[in-house]
PDB file of C-alpha atoms in Angstrom:
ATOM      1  CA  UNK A   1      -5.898  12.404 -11.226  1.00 90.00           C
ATOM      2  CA  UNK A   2      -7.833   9.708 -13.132  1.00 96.00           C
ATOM      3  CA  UNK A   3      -6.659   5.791 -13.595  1.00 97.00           C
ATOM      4  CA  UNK A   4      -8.687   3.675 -15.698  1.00 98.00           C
ATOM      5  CA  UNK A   5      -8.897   0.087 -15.799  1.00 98.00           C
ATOM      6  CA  UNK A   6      -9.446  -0.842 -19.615  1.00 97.00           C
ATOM      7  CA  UNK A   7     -11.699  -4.332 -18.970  1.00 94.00           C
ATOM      8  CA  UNK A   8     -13.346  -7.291 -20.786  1.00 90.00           C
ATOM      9  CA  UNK A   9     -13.443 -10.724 -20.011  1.00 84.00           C
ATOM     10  CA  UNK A  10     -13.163 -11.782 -24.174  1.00 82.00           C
ATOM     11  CA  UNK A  11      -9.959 -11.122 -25.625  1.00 80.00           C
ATOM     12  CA  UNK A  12      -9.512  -9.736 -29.294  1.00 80.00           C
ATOM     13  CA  UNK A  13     -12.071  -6.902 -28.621  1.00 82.00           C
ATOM     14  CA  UNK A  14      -9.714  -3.903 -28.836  1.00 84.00           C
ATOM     15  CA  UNK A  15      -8.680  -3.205 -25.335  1.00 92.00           C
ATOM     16  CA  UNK A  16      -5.704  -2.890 -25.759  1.00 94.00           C
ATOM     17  CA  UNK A  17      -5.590  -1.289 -29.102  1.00 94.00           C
ATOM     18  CA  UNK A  18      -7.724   1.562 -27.456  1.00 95.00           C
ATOM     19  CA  UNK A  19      -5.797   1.845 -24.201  1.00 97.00           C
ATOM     20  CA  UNK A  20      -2.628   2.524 -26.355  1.00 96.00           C
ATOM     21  CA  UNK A  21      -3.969   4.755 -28.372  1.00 95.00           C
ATOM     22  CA  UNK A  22      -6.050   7.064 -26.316  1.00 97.00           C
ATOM     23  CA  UNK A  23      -2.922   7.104 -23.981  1.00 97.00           C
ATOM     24  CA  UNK A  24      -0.934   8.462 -27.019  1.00 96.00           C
ATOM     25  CA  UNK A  25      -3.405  11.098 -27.906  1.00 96.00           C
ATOM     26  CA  UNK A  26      -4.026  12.479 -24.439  1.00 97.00           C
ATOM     27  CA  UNK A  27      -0.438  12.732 -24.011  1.00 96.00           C
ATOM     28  CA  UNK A  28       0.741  13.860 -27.247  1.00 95.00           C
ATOM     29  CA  UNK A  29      -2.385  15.641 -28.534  1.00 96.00           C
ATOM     30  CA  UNK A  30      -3.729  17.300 -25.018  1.00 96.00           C
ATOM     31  CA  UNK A  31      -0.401  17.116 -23.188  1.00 96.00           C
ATOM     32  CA  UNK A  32      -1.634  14.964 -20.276  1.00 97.00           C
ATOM     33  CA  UNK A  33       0.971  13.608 -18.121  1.00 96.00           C
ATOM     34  CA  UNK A  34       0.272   9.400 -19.042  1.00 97.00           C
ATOM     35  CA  UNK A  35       1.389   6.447 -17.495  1.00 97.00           C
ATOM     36  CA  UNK A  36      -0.145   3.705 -19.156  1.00 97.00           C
ATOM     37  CA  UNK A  37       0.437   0.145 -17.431  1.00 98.00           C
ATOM     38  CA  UNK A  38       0.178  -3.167 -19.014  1.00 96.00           C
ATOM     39  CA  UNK A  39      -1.357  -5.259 -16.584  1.00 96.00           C
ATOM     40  CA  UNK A  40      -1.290  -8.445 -18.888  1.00 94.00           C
ATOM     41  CA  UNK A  41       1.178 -10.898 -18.644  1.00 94.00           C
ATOM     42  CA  UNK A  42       0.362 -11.068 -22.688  1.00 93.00           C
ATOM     43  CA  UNK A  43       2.655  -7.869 -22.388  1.00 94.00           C
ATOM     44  CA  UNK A  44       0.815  -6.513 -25.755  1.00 94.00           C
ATOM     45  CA  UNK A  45       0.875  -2.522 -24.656  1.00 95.00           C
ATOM     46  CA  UNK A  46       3.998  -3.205 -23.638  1.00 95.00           C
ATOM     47  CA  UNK A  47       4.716  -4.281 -27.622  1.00 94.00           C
ATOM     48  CA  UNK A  48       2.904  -1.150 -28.770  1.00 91.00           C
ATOM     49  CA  UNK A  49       5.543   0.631 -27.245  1.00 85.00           C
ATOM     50  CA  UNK A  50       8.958  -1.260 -28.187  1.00 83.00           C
ATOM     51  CA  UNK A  51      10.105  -4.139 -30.072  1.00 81.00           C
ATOM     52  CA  UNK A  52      11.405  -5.960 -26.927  1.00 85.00           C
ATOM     53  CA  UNK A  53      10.454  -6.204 -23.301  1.00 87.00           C
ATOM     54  CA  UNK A  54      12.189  -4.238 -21.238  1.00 86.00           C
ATOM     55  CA  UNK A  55      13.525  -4.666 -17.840  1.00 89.00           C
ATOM     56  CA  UNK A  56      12.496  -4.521 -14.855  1.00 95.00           C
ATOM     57  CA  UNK A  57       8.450  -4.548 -15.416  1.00 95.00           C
ATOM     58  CA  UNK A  58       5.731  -4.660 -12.797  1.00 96.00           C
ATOM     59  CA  UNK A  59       6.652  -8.435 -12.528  1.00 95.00           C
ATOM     60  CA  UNK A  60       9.912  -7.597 -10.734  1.00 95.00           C
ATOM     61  CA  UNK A  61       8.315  -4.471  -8.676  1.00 95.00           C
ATOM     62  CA  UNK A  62       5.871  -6.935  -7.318  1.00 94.00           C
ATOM     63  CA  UNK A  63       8.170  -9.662  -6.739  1.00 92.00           C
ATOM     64  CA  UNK A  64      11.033  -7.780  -5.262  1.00 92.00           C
ATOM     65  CA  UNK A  65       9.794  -4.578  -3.883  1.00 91.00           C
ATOM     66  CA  UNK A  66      11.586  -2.537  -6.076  1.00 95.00           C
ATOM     67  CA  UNK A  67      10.322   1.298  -6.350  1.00 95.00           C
ATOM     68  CA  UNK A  68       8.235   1.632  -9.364  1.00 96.00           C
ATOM     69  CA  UNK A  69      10.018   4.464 -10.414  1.00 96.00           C
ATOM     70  CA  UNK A  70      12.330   2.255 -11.433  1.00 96.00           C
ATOM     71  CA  UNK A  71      11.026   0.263 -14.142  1.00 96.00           C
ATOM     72  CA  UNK A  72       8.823   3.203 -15.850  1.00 96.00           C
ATOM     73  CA  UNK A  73       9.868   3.627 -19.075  1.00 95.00           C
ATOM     74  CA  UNK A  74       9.319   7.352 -20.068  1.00 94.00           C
ATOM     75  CA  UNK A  75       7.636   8.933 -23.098  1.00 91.00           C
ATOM     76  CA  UNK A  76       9.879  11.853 -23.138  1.00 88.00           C
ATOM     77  CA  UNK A  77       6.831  13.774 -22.940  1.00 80.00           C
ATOM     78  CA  UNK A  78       4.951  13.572 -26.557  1.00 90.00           C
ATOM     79  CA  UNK A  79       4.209   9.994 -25.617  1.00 94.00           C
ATOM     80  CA  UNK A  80       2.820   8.113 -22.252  1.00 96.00           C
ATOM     81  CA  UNK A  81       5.079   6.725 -19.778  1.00 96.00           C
ATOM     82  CA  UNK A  82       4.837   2.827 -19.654  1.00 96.00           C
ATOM     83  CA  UNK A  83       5.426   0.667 -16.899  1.00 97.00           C
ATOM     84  CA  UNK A  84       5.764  -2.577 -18.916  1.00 96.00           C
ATOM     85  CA  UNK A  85       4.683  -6.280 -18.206  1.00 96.00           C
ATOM     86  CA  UNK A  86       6.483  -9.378 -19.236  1.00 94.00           C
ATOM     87  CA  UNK A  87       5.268 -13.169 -18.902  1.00 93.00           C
ATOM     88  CA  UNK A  88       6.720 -13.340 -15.679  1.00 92.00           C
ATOM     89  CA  UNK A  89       3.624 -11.967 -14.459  1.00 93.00           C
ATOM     90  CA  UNK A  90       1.483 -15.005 -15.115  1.00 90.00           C
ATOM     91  CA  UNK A  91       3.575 -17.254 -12.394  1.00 91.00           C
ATOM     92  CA  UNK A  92       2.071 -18.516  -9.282  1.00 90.00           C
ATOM     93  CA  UNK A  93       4.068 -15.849  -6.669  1.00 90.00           C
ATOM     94  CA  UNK A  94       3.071 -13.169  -8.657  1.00 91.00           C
ATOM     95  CA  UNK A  95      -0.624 -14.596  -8.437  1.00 87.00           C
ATOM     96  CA  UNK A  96      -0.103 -15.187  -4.753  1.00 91.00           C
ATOM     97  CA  UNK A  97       0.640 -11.313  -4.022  1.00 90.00           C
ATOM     98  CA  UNK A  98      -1.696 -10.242  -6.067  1.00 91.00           C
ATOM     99  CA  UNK A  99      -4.407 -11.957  -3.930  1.00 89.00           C
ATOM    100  CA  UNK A 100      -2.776 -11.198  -0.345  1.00 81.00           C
ATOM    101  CA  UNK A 101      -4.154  -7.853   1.235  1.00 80.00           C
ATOM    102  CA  UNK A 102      -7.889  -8.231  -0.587  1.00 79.00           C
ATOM    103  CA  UNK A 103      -6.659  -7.314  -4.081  1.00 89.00           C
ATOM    104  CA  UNK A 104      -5.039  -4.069  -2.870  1.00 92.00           C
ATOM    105  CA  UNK A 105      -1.633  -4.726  -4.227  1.00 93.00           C
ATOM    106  CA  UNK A 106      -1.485  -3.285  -7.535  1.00 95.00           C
ATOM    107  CA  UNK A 107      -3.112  -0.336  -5.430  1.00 95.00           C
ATOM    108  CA  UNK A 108      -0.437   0.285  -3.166  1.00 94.00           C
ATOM    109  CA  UNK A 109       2.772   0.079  -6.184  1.00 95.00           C
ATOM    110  CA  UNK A 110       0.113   2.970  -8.394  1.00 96.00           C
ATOM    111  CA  UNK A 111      -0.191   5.142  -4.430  1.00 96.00           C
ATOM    112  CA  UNK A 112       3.885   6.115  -5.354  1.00 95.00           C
ATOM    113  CA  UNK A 113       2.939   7.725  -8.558  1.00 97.00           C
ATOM    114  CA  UNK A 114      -0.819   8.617  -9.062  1.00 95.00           C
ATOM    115  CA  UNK A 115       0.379  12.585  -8.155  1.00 96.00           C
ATOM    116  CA  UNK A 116       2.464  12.693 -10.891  1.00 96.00           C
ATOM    117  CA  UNK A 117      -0.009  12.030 -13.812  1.00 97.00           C
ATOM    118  CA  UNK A 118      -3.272  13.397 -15.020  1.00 97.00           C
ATOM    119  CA  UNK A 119      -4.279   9.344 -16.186  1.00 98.00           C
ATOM    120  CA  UNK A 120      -3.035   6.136 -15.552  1.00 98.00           C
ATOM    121  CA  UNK A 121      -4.295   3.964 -17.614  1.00 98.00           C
ATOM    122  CA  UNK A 122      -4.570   0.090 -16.743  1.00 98.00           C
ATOM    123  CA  UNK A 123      -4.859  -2.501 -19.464  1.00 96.00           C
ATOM    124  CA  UNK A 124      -6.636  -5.784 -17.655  1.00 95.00           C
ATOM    125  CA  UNK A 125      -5.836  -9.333 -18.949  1.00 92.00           C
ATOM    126  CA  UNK A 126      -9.345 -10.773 -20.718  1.00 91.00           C
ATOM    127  CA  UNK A 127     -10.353 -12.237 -16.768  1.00 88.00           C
ATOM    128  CA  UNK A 128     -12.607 -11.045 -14.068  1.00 89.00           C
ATOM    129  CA  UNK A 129      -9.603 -13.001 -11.571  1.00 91.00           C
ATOM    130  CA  UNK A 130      -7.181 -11.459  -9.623  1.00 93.00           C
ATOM    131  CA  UNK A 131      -5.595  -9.168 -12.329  1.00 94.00           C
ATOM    132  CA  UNK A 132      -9.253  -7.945 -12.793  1.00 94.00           C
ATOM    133  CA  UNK A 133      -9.754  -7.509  -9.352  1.00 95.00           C
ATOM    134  CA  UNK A 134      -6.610  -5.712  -8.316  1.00 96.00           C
ATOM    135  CA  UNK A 135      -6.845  -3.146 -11.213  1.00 96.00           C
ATOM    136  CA  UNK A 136     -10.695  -2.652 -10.605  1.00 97.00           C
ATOM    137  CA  UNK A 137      -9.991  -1.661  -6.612  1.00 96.00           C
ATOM    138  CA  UNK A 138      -6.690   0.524  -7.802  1.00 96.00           C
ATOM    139  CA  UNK A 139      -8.975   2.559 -10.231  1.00 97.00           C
ATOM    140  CA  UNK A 140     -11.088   5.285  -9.943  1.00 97.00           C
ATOM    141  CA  UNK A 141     -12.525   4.771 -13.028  1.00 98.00           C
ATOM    142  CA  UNK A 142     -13.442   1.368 -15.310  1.00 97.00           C
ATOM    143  CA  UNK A 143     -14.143   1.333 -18.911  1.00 97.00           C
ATOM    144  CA  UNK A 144     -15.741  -1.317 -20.756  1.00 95.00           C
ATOM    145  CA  UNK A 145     -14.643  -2.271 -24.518  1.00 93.00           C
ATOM    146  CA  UNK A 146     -16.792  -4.419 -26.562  1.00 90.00           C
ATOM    147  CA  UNK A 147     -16.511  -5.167 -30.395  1.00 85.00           C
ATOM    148  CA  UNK A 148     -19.840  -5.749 -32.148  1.00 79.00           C
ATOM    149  CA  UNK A 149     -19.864  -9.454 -32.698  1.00 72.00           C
ATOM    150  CA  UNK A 150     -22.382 -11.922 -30.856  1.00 64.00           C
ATOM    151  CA  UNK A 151     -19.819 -13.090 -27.895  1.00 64.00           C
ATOM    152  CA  UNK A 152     -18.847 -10.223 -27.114  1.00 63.00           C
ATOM    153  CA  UNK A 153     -22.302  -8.573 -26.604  1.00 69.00           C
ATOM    154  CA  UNK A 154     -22.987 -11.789 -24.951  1.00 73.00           C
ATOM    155  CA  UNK A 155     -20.500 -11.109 -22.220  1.00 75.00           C
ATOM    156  CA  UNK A 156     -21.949  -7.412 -21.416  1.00 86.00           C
ATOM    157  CA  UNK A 157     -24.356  -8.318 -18.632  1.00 87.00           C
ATOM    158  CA  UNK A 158     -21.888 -10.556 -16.927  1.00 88.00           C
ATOM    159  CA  UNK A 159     -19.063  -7.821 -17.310  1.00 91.00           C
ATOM    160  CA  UNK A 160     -21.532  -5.253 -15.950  1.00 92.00           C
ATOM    161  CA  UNK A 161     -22.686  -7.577 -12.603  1.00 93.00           C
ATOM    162  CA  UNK A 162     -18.688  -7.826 -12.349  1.00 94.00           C
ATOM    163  CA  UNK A 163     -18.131  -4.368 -12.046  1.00 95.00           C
ATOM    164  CA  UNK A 164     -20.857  -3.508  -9.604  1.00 96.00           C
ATOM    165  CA  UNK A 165     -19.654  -6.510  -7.210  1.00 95.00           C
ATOM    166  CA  UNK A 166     -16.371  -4.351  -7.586  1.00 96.00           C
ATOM    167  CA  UNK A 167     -18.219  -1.126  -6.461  1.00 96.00           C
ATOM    168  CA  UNK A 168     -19.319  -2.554  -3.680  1.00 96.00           C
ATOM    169  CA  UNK A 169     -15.478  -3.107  -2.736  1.00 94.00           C
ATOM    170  CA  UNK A 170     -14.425   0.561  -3.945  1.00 96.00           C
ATOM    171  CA  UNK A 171     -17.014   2.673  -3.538  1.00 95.00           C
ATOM    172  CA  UNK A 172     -15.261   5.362  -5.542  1.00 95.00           C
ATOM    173  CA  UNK A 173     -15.068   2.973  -8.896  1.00 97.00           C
ATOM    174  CA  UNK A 174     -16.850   4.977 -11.310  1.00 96.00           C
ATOM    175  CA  UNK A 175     -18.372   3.065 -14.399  1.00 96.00           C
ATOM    176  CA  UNK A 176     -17.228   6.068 -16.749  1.00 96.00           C
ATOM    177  CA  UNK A 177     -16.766   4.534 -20.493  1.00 95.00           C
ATOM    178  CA  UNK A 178     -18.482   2.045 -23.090  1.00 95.00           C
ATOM    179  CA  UNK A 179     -16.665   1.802 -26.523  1.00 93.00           C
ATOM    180  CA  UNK A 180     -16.642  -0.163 -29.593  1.00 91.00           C
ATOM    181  CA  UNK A 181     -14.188  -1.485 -31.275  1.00 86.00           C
ATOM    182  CA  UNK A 182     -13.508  -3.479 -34.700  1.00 84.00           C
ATOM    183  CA  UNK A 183     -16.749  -1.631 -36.310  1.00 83.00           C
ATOM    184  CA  UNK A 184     -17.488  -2.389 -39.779  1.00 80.00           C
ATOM    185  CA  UNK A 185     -20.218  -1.960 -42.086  1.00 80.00           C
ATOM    186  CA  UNK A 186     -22.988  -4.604 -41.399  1.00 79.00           C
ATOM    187  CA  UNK A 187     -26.560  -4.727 -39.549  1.00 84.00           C
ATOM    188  CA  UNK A 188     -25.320  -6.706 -36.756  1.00 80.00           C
ATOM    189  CA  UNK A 189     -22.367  -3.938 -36.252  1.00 82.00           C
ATOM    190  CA  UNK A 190     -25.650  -1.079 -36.491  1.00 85.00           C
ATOM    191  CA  UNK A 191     -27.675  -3.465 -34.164  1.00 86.00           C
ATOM    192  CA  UNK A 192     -24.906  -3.411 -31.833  1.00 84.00           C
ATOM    193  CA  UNK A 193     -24.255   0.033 -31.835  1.00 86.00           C
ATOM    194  CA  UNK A 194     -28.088   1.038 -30.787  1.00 89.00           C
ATOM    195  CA  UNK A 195     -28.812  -1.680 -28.246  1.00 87.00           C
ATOM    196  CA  UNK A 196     -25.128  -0.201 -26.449  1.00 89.00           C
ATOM    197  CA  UNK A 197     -25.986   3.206 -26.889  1.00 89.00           C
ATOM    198  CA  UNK A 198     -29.565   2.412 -25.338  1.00 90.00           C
ATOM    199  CA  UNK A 199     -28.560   0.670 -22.541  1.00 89.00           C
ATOM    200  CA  UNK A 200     -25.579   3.069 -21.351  1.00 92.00           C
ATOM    201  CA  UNK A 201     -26.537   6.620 -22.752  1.00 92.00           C
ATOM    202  CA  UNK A 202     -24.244   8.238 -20.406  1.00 93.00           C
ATOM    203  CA  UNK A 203     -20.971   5.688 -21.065  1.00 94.00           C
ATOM    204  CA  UNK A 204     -21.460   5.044 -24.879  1.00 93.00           C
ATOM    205  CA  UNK A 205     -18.992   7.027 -26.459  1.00 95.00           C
ATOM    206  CA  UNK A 206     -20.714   7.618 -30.024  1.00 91.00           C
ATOM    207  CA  UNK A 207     -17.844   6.896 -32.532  1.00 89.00           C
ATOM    208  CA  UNK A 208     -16.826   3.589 -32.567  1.00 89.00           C
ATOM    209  CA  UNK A 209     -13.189   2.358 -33.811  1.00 90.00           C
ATOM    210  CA  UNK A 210     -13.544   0.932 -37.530  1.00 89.00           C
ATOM    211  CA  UNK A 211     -11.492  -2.355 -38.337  1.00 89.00           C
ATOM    212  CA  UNK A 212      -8.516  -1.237 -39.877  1.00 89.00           C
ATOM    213  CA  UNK A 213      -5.127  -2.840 -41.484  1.00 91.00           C
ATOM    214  CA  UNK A 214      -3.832   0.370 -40.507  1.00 91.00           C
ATOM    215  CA  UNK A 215      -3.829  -0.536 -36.975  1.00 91.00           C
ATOM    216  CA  UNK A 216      -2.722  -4.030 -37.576  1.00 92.00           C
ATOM    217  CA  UNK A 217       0.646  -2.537 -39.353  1.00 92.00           C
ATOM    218  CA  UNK A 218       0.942  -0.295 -36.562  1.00 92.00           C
ATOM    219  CA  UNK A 219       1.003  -3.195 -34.372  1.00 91.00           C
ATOM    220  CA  UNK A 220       3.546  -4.966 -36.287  1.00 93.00           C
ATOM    221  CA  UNK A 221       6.372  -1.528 -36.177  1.00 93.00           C
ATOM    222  CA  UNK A 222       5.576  -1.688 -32.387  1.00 92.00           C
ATOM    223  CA  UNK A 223       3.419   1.502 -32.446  1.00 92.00           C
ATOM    224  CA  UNK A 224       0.380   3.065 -32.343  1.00 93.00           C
ATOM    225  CA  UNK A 225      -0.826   4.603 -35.836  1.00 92.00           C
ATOM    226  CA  UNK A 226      -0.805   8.075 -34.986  1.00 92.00           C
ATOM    227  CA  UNK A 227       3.277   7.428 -34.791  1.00 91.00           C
ATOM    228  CA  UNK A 228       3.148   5.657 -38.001  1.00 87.00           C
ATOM    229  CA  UNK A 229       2.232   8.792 -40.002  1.00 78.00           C
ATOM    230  CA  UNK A 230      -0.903   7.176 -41.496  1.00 69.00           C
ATOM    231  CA  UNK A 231      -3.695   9.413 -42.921  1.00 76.00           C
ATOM    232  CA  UNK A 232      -6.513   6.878 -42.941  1.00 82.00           C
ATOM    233  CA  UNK A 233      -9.778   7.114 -41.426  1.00 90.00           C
ATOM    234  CA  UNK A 234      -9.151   4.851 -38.740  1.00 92.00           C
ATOM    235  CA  UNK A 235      -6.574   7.640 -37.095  1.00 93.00           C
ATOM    236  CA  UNK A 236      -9.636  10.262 -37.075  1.00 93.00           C
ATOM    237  CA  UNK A 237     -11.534   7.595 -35.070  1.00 93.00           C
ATOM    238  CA  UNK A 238      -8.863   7.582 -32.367  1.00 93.00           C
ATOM    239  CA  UNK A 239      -8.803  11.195 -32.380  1.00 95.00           C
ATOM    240  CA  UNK A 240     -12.141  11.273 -31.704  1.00 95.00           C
ATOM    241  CA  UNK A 241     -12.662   8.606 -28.855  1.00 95.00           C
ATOM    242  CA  UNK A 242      -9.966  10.135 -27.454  1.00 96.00           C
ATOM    243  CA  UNK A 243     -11.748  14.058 -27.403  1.00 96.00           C
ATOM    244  CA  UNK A 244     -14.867  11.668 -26.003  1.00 96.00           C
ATOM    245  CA  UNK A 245     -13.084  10.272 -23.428  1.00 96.00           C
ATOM    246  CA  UNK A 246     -11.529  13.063 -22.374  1.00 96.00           C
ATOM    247  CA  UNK A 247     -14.705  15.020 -22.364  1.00 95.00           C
ATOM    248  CA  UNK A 248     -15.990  12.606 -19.690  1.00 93.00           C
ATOM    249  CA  UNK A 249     -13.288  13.680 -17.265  1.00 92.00           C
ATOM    250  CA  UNK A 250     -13.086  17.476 -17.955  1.00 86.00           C
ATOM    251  CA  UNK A 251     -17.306  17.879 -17.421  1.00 67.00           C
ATOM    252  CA  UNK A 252     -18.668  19.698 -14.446  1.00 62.00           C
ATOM    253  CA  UNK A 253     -19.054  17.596 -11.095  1.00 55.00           C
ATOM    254  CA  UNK A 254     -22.382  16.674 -11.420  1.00 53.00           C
ATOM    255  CA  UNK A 255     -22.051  15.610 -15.205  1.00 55.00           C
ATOM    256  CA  UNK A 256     -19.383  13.305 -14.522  1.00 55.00           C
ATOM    257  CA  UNK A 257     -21.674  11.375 -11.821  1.00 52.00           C
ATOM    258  CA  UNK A 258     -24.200  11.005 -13.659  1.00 48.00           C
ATOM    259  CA  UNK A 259     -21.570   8.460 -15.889  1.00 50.00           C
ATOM    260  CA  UNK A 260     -22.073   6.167 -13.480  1.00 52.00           C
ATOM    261  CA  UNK A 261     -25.349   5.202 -14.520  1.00 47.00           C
ATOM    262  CA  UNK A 262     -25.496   1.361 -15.089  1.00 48.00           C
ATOM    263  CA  UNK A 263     -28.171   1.070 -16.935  1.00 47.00           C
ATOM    264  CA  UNK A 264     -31.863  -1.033 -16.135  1.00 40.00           C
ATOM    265  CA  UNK A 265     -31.397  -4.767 -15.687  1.00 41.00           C
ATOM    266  CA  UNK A 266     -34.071  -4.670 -18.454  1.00 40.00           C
ATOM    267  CA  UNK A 267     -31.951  -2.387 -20.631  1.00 43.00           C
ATOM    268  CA  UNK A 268     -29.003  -4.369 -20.246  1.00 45.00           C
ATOM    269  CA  UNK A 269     -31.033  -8.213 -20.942  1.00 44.00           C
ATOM    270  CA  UNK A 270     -31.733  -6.348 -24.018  1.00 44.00           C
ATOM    271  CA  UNK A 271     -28.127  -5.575 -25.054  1.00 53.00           C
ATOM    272  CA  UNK A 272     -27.527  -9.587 -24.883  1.00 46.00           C
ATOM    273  CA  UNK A 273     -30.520 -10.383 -26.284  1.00 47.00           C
TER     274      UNK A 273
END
């Protein structure tokens, strides 16, 4: 079993865009068992998924203890789970669990469920606070998602220290994915794409996510655009990130480790150069 805290710091680079839709495909295209879980008290997976927040969400298991089972939301089995989010999680007792126990909260509500999925997926609010934090010690496995636009590759090398003073909290956090999001044709997209590909040859996954109105339509029925029916190119790219990312969990042992390369300090200056 495999959960993966979707991170960056900057918001509007695709996180949760990708979450949702590589949750879709590995449940409806590889028939993974999915739970994704909106982790943002934006609540924007939980809008990929319906027109209105439901109830409860994670706000009201951490608040009041009730079992997560309870406000999961299921897929029916061509489509992830989704245990939802609301704004509710931004207020000050939520914030005040999440920090009690060294960050282990969200942790403990995922321990009731992880052995009834083959992913959980965790989309992270754009922070490295305690949303960050909690998701980063519940996961086995963190992937980073960066469009290719100067702040954004300016946040890489501060993203990457953040996840290895993580590590050093769960020693079983696996830096496992690097993708790009937003990609269009220009040189500073190409530039982008090689200096990311240099500096994390094991993470990159080589088929970035084009800018697309298709997705932003998708977005707007509440869906993901493999639900809308649409035959552009931008579906094929989420096909194939998907096959990527799955590849990354399905090689041998000793492939997989060798994902958690972080890359040279010099490699990484280079990628925020």
């Amino acid at each position: 079993m495999n959960t993966v805290a979707f991170i960056n710091h900057k918001g509007g680079v695709g996180k949760t865009t990708l979450c949702a839709h590589i949750g879709y495909a590995l449940a409806n295209l590889y028939q993974k068992r999915v739970l994704l879980v909106d982790f943002d008290p934006q609540s924007n997976l939980t809008l990929l998924r319906s027109a209105d927040i439901p109830a409860p969400t994670i706000a009201d298991v951490l608040r009041t203890g009730l079992p997560v089972h309870d406000a999961i939301i299921s897929g029916g089995g061509d489509a992830p789970d989704l245990l939802p989010a609301d704004l509710s999680l931004d207020e000050d007792d939520i914030t005040a669990i999440l920090t009690d126990d060294a960050y282990t909260c969200l942790t403990r509500l995922l321990d009731a469920v992880r052995e009834e999925y083959d992913f959980i997926l965790i989309d992270c609010p754009p922070s490295r606070g305690v949303f960050s934090k909690n998701a980063l010690i519940a996961a086995s496995d963190v992937a980073l998602v960066l469009n290719p636009e100067y702040f954004s590759m300016r946040g890489v090398v501060s993203m990457v220290n953040f996840i290895e003073r993580m590590q050093e909290i769960n020693p079983y956090l696996r830096f496992t994915s690097v993708m790009l999001s937003h990609f269009y044709r220009a040189t500073i997209c190409e530039e982008a794409r090689e200096a990311i590909a240099g500096a994390f040859p094991k993470q990159y996954l080589p088929h970035p996510v084009r800018r697309a109105v298709a997705v932003v339509n998708a977005a707007a029925s509440n869906c993901t655009v493999f639900e809308m029916k649409d035959h552009s190119d931008v579906v094929n790219d989420f096909k194939r990130i998907a096959a990527l990312f799955l590849e990354q969990f399905e090689a041998p042992p000793a492939q997989q480790s060798a994902t958690t390369s972080k890359g040279t300090p010099s490699e990484r200056k280079r990628v925020a150069a």
